[in-house]
Amino acid sequence: MDNLTPSDLFSPSKARQQRAQALDWAHIDSWLSYKYSGRSVPTFERNEDTLKVLRELSMANERADEERAVIERLEREALKELDEVSRNPNDATLLSHLTASLTPEGEQALHALASTCVALNTPTANPETIAHALIHHTITTQNLTNHLTHIETLQAYLTKQQVLLQSQLSELGNNPAFAAPANIQRQTAEQTRQTKHLRTKMREYQDRLSALQATQSRTMTPGSRHIGSAEAIGEMLEQQKALDELRDRVEGLEKDVGVYAGLPADREAARKEVGRLEVQLDDVRRKRDGLFEGLVGK
């Protein structure tokens, strides 16, 4: 709190920060004094980085002390249980009699059963319990093996993709086609200058257009205003469209009538002329078929 400046007194956030740092330094000083057991603590520079490192070191040391205390407590409890078992003379006598009565094969089987129970961490030597424990461990091992295989496959794929991306990145970095032109700054400056010039011209043309529209609106007569209106222009466009459709229809009728050009104006005479032409058409078809059959016969 001694390093507070006058400006910090008017800033609540800075004051809180300075107060938190002071508390952290007090905790660090207490921890260092405890670790050095009355010896003088070496001098060091007091800054934020040093405070951060010492705070992390003290937290890691406290966690390690807690873990060591838990391990020591478990060891004391285990030793206490072993002492209680060893102090029971009946259990020791029973175990010695049982061991002496067993055959070598039985002793080997008993040792295997005990080792299996210890390895599987089962509370009893019941075969059904051991079988369930074995099945559970087998399933867990298989699942872990499958997960490990999947992870290894995924890792190989990611490694392959990483190599591919690195090669593509290297190619992009070394390929002259993707390199910036040497005169990129000059081109950028030229385009910026042209953009400013075009914007100036655009504003100038917009002003001229506004002036022309204002002049035209003042000089137009009521009739000319009606002609130049949007409704009049739309009506003219619709009439032009109808005229184009009528022209297309007339041209189609002229094509249909052109097929009958050269026929007599009288209906009966026209029918006779069409019949005569059909007879000629049949004669020409027969001649064509005869020539084709002659060519096929050769």
PDB file of N, CA, C and O in Angstrom, residues 185-203:
ATOM      1  N   GLN A 185       3.291  -0.700 -54.184  1.00  0.00           N
ATOM      2  CA  GLN A 185       3.049   0.582 -53.522  1.00  0.00           C
ATOM      3  C   GLN A 185       2.755   1.674 -54.541  1.00  0.00           C
ATOM      4  O   GLN A 185       1.859   2.499 -54.346  1.00  0.00           O
ATOM      5  N   ARG A 186       3.512   1.638 -55.651  1.00  0.00           N
ATOM      6  CA  ARG A 186       3.270   2.653 -56.673  1.00  0.00           C
ATOM      7  C   ARG A 186       1.898   2.466 -57.302  1.00  0.00           C
ATOM      8  O   ARG A 186       1.169   3.440 -57.552  1.00  0.00           O
ATOM      9  N   GLN A 187       1.505   1.190 -57.568  1.00  0.00           N
ATOM     10  CA  GLN A 187       0.187   0.936 -58.128  1.00  0.00           C
ATOM     11  C   GLN A 187      -0.920   1.362 -57.169  1.00  0.00           C
ATOM     12  O   GLN A 187      -1.935   1.937 -57.579  1.00  0.00           O
ATOM     13  N   THR A 188      -0.730   1.093 -55.884  1.00  0.00           N
ATOM     14  CA  THR A 188      -1.733   1.486 -54.900  1.00  0.00           C
ATOM     15  C   THR A 188      -1.877   3.000 -54.842  1.00  0.00           C
ATOM     16  O   THR A 188      -3.003   3.537 -54.790  1.00  0.00           O
ATOM     17  N   ALA A 189      -0.742   3.689 -54.864  1.00  0.00           N
ATOM     18  CA  ALA A 189      -0.805   5.153 -54.846  1.00  0.00           C
ATOM     19  C   ALA A 189      -1.476   5.698 -56.102  1.00  0.00           C
ATOM     20  O   ALA A 189      -2.288   6.633 -56.039  1.00  0.00           O
ATOM     21  N   GLU A 190      -1.174   5.063 -57.276  1.00  0.00           N
ATOM     22  CA  GLU A 190      -1.787   5.510 -58.524  1.00  0.00           C
ATOM     23  C   GLU A 190      -3.287   5.264 -58.515  1.00  0.00           C
ATOM     24  O   GLU A 190      -4.086   6.132 -58.927  1.00  0.00           O
ATOM     25  N   GLN A 191      -3.720   4.082 -58.038  1.00  0.00           N
ATOM     26  CA  GLN A 191      -5.152   3.795 -57.976  1.00  0.00           C
ATOM     27  C   GLN A 191      -5.864   4.707 -56.982  1.00  0.00           C
ATOM     28  O   GLN A 191      -6.998   5.140 -57.220  1.00  0.00           O
ATOM     29  N   THR A 192      -5.204   5.028 -55.880  1.00  0.00           N
ATOM     30  CA  THR A 192      -5.801   5.964 -54.918  1.00  0.00           C
ATOM     31  C   THR A 192      -5.977   7.345 -55.535  1.00  0.00           C
ATOM     32  O   THR A 192      -7.021   8.004 -55.362  1.00  0.00           O
ATOM     33  N   ARG A 193      -4.960   7.774 -56.285  1.00  0.00           N
ATOM     34  CA  ARG A 193      -5.054   9.078 -56.946  1.00  0.00           C
ATOM     35  C   ARG A 193      -6.172   9.087 -57.984  1.00  0.00           C
ATOM     36  O   ARG A 193      -6.958  10.042 -58.070  1.00  0.00           O
ATOM     37  N   GLN A 194      -6.276   7.992 -58.783  1.00  0.00           N
ATOM     38  CA  GLN A 194      -7.343   7.910 -59.782  1.00  0.00           C
ATOM     39  C   GLN A 194      -8.719   7.871 -59.132  1.00  0.00           C
ATOM     40  O   GLN A 194      -9.684   8.468 -59.635  1.00  0.00           O
ATOM     41  N   THR A 195      -8.833   7.186 -57.999  1.00  0.00           N
ATOM     42  CA  THR A 195     -10.114   7.121 -57.293  1.00  0.00           C
ATOM     43  C   THR A 195     -10.541   8.514 -56.820  1.00  0.00           C
ATOM     44  O   THR A 195     -11.709   8.907 -56.966  1.00  0.00           O
ATOM     45  N   LYS A 196      -9.602   9.250 -56.257  1.00  0.00           N
ATOM     46  CA  LYS A 196      -9.928  10.614 -55.826  1.00  0.00           C
ATOM     47  C   LYS A 196     -10.330  11.484 -57.013  1.00  0.00           C
ATOM     48  O   LYS A 196     -11.284  12.275 -56.934  1.00  0.00           O
ATOM     49  N   HIS A 197      -9.610  11.331 -58.142  1.00  0.00           N
ATOM     50  CA  HIS A 197      -9.932  12.127 -59.327  1.00  0.00           C
ATOM     51  C   HIS A 197     -11.323  11.792 -59.851  1.00  0.00           C
ATOM     52  O   HIS A 197     -12.111  12.687 -60.208  1.00  0.00           O
ATOM     53  N   LEU A 198     -11.654  10.467 -59.882  1.00  0.00           N
ATOM     54  CA  LEU A 198     -12.970  10.055 -60.369  1.00  0.00           C
ATOM     55  C   LEU A 198     -14.077  10.526 -59.438  1.00  0.00           C
ATOM     56  O   LEU A 198     -15.174  10.891 -59.886  1.00  0.00           O
ATOM     57  N   ARG A 199     -13.827  10.523 -58.139  1.00  0.00           N
ATOM     58  CA  ARG A 199     -14.842  11.025 -57.212  1.00  0.00           C
ATOM     59  C   ARG A 199     -15.094  12.512 -57.437  1.00  0.00           C
ATOM     60  O   ARG A 199     -16.250  12.967 -57.392  1.00  0.00           O
ATOM     61  N   THR A 200     -14.026  13.250 -57.700  1.00  0.00           N
ATOM     62  CA  THR A 200     -14.196  14.676 -57.980  1.00  0.00           C
ATOM     63  C   THR A 200     -15.005  14.887 -59.253  1.00  0.00           C
ATOM     64  O   THR A 200     -15.922  15.725 -59.309  1.00  0.00           O
ATOM     65  N   LYS A 201     -14.668  14.116 -60.323  1.00  0.00           N
ATOM     66  CA  LYS A 201     -15.402  14.215 -61.576  1.00  0.00           C
ATOM     67  C   LYS A 201     -16.858  13.822 -61.389  1.00  0.00           C
ATOM     68  O   LYS A 201     -17.770  14.430 -61.974  1.00  0.00           O
ATOM     69  N   MET A 202     -17.100  12.778 -60.585  1.00  0.00           N
ATOM     70  CA  MET A 202     -18.474  12.322 -60.351  1.00  0.00           C
ATOM     71  C   MET A 202     -19.296  13.406 -59.678  1.00  0.00           C
ATOM     72  O   MET A 202     -20.451  13.671 -60.071  1.00  0.00           O
ATOM     73  N   ARG A 203     -18.720  14.072 -58.671  1.00  0.00           N
ATOM     74  CA  ARG A 203     -19.449  15.162 -58.022  1.00  0.00           C
ATOM     75  C   ARG A 203     -19.699  16.317 -58.992  1.00  0.00           C
ATOM     76  O   ARG A 203     -20.782  16.933 -59.003  1.00  0.00           O
TER      77      ARG A 203
END
